[in-house]
mmCIF file of C-alpha atoms in Angstrom:
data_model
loop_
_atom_site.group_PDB
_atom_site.id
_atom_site.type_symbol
_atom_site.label_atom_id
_atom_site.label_comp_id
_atom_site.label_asym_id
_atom_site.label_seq_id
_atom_site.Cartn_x
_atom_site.Cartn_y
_atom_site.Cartn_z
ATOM 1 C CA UNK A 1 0.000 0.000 0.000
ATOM 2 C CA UNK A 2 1.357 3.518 -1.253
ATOM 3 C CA UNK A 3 0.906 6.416 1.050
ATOM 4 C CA UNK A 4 -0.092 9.831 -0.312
ATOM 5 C CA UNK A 5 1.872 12.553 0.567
ATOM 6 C CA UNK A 6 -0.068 15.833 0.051
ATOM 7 C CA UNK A 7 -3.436 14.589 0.158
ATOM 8 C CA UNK A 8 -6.185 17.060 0.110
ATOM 9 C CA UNK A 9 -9.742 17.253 -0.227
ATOM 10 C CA UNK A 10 -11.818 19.231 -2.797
ATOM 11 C CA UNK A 11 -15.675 19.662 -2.089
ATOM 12 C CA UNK A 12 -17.877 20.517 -5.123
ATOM 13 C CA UNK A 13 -21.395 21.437 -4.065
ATOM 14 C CA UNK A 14 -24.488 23.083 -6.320
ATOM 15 C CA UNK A 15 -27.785 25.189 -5.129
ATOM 16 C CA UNK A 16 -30.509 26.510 -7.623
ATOM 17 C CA UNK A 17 -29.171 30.230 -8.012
ATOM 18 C CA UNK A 18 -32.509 32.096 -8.514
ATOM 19 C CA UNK A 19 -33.719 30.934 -4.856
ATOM 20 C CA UNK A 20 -30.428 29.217 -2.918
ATOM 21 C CA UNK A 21 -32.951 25.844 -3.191
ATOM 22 C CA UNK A 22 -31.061 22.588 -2.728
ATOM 23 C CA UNK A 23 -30.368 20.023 -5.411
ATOM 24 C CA UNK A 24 -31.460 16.996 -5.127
ATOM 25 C CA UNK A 25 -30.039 13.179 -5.642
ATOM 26 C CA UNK A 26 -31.429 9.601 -6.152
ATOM 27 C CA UNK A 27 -30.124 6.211 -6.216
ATOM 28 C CA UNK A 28 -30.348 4.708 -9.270
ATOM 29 C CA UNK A 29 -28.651 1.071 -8.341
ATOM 30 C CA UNK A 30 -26.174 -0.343 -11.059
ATOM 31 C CA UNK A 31 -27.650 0.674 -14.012
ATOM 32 C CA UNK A 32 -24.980 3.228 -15.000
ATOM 33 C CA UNK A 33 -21.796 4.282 -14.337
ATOM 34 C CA UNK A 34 -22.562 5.796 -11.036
ATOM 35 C CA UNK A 35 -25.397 4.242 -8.140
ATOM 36 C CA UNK A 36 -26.459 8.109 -7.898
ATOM 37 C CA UNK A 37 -27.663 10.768 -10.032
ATOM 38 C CA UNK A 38 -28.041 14.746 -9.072
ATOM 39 C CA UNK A 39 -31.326 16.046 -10.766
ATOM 40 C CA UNK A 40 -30.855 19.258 -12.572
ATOM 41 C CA UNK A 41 -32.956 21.151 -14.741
ATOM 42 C CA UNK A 42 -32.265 22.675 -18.232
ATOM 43 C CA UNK A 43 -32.149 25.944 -19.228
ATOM 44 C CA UNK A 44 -31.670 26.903 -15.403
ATOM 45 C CA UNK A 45 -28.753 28.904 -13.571
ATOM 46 C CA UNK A 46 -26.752 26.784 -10.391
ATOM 47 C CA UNK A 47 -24.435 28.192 -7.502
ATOM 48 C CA UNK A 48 -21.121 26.401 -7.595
ATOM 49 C CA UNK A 49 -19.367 26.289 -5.017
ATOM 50 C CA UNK A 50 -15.758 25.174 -4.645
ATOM 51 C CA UNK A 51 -13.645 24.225 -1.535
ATOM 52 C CA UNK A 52 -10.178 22.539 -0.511
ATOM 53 C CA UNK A 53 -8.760 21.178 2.088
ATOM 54 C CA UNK A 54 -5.983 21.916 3.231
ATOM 55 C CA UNK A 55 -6.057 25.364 1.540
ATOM 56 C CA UNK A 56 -5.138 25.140 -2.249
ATOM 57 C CA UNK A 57 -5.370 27.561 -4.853
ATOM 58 C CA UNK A 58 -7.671 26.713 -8.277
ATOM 59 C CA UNK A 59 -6.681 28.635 -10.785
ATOM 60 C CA UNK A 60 -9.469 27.743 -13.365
ATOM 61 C CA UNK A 61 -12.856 25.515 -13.262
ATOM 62 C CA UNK A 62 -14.398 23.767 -16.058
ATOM 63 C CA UNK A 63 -18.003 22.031 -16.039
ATOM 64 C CA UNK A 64 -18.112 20.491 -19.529
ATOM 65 C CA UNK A 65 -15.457 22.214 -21.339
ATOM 66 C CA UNK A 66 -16.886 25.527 -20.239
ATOM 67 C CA UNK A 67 -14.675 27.439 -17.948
ATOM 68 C CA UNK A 68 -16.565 29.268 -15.157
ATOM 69 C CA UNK A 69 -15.294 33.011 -13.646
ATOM 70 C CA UNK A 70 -14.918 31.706 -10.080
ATOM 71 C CA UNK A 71 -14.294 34.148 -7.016
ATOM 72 C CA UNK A 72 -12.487 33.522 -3.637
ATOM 73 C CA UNK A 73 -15.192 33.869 -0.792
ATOM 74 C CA UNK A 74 -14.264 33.941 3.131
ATOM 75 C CA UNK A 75 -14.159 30.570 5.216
ATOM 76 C CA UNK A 76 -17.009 30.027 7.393
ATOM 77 C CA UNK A 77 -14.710 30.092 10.157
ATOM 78 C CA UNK A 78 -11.701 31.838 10.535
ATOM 79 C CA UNK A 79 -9.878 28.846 11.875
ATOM 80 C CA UNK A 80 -10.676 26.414 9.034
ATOM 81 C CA UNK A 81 -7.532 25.874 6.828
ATOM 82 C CA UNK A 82 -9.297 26.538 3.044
ATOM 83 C CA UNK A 83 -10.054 27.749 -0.184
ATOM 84 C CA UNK A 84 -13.673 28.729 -0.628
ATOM 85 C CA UNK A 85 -14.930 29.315 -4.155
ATOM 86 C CA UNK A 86 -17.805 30.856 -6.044
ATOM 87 C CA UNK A 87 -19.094 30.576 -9.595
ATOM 88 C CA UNK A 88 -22.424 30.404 -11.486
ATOM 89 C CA UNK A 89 -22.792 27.490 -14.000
ATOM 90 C CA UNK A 90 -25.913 27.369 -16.611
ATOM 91 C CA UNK A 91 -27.736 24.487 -17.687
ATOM 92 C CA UNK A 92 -29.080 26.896 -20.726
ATOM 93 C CA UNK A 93 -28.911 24.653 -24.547
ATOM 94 C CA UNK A 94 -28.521 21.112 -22.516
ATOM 95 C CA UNK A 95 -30.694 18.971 -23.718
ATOM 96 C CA UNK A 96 -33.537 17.155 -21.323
ATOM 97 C CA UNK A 97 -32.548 13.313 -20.918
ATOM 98 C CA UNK A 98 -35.166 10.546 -21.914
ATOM 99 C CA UNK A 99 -36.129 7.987 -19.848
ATOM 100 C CA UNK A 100 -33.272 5.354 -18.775
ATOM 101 C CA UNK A 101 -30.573 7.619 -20.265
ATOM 102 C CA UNK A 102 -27.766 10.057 -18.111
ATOM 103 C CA UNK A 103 -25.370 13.177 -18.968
ATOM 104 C CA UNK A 104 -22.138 12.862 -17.665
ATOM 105 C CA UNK A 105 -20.286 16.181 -16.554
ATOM 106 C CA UNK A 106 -16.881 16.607 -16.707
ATOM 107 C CA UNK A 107 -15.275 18.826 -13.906
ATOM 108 C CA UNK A 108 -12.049 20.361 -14.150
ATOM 109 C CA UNK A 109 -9.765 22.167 -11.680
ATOM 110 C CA UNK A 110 -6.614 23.098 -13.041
ATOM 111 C CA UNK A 111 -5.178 23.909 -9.652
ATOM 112 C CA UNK A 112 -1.495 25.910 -8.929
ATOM 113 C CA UNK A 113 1.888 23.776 -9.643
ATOM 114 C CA UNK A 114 -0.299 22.653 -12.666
ATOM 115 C CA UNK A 115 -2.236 19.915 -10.962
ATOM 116 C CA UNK A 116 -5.614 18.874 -12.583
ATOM 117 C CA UNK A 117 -7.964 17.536 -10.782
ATOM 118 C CA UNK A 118 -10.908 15.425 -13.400
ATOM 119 C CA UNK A 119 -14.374 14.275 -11.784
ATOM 120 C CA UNK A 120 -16.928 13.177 -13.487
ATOM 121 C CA UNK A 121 -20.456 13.867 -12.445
ATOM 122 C CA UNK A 122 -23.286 11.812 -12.714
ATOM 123 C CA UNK A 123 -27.155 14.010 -13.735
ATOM 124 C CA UNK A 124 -30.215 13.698 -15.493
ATOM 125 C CA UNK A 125 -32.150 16.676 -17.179
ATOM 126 C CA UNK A 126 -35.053 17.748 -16.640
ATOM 127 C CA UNK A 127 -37.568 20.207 -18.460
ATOM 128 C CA UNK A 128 -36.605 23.767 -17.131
ATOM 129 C CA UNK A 129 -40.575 23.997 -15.039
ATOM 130 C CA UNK A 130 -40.528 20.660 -14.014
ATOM 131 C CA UNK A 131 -40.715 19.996 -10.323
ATOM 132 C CA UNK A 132 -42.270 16.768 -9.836
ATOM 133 C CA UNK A 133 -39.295 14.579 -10.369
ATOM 134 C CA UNK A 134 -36.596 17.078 -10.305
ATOM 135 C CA UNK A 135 -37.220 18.039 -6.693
ATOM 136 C CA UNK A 136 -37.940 14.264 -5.574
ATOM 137 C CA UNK A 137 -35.408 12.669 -3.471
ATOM 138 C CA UNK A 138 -32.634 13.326 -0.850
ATOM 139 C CA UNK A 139 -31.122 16.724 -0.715
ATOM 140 C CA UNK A 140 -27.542 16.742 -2.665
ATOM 141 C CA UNK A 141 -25.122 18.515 -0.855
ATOM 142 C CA UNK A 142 -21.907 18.161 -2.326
ATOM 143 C CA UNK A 143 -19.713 16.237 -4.420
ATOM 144 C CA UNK A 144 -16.555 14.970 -1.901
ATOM 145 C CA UNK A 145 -13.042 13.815 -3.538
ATOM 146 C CA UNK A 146 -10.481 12.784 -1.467
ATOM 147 C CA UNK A 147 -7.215 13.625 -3.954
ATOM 148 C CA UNK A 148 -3.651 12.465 -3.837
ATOM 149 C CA UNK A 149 -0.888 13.964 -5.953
ATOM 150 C CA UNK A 150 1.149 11.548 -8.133
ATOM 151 C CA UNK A 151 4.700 11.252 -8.031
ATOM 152 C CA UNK A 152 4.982 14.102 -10.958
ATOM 153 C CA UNK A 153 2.675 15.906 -8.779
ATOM 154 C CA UNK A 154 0.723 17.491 -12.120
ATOM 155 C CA UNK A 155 -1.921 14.680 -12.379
ATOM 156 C CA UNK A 156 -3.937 14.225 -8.820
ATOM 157 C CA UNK A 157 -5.619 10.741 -8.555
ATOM 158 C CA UNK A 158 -8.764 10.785 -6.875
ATOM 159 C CA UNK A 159 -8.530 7.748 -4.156
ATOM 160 C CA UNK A 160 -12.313 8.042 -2.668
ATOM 161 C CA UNK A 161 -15.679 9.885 -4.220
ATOM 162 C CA UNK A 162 -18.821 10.670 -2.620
ATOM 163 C CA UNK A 163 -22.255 12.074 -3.125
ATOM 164 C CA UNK A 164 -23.163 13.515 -0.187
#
């Protein structure tokens, strides 16, 4: 067993932007990649945001190739050791998923020393007015990677992921 030396942990959450309402997730067993999917809407605007720990500085943040203006924001508490961040992401031209069928997300951090961070996250679209579904489930609350630097210390493996 390797250890990791450097290890950090990056927290990716999302909140509907026009009201701060939560996200939510369902279980969706082994029938895809992932046993969960985060139910978004299309044509709607989400609150990103972004935070490691240990403090470490992203440079850039891409949700499916499209890089997001993100802002540093104060820790909740002074004594916490990290890096809050804030962006807006738009669902606006994604296309609504049939039945049975997922979008896949691709996040990207390119963080400082030039380490890139990949996740991949799992979602189904809804029509932008629909509620019934799209709000049905538990509340999603964030994304959580638990990262680890490889030994050229530009790629960063991710050892553990969890919806939480």
């Amino acid at each position: 067993m390797t250890t990791c030396c450097g290890q950090f942990k990056v927290q990716f959450s999302l909140r509907r932007a026009e009201n701060d309402g939560p996200v939510f997730k369902k279980q969706d067993g082994d029938r895809f990649e992932s046993n969960i999917t985060v139910k978004l809407n299309v044509n709607t605007k989400y609150s990103v945001v972004l935070t490691t720990r240990p403090a470490r500085t992203v440079q850039r943040v891409f949700i499916k190739s499209q890089k997001l203006e993100i802002s540093l924001q104060k820790p909740q508490r002074n004594d916490d050791n990290c890096c809050v961040y804030h962006a807006d992401w738009s669902t606006l031209g994604y296309d609504v998923n049939k039945s049975n069928i997922r979008t896949y997300l691709p996040i990207v951090l390119e963080m400082e020393a030039g380490q890139r961070v990949e996740a991949k996250l799992q979602v189904k679209l809804y029509p932008e007015t629909e509620t019934t579904h799209s709000k049905w489930g538990d509340e999603f609350h964030m994304l959580d990677l638990d990262c680890c630097p490889s030994q050229d210390k530009t790629s960063v493996e991710i050892k553990k992921m969890q919806y939480i």
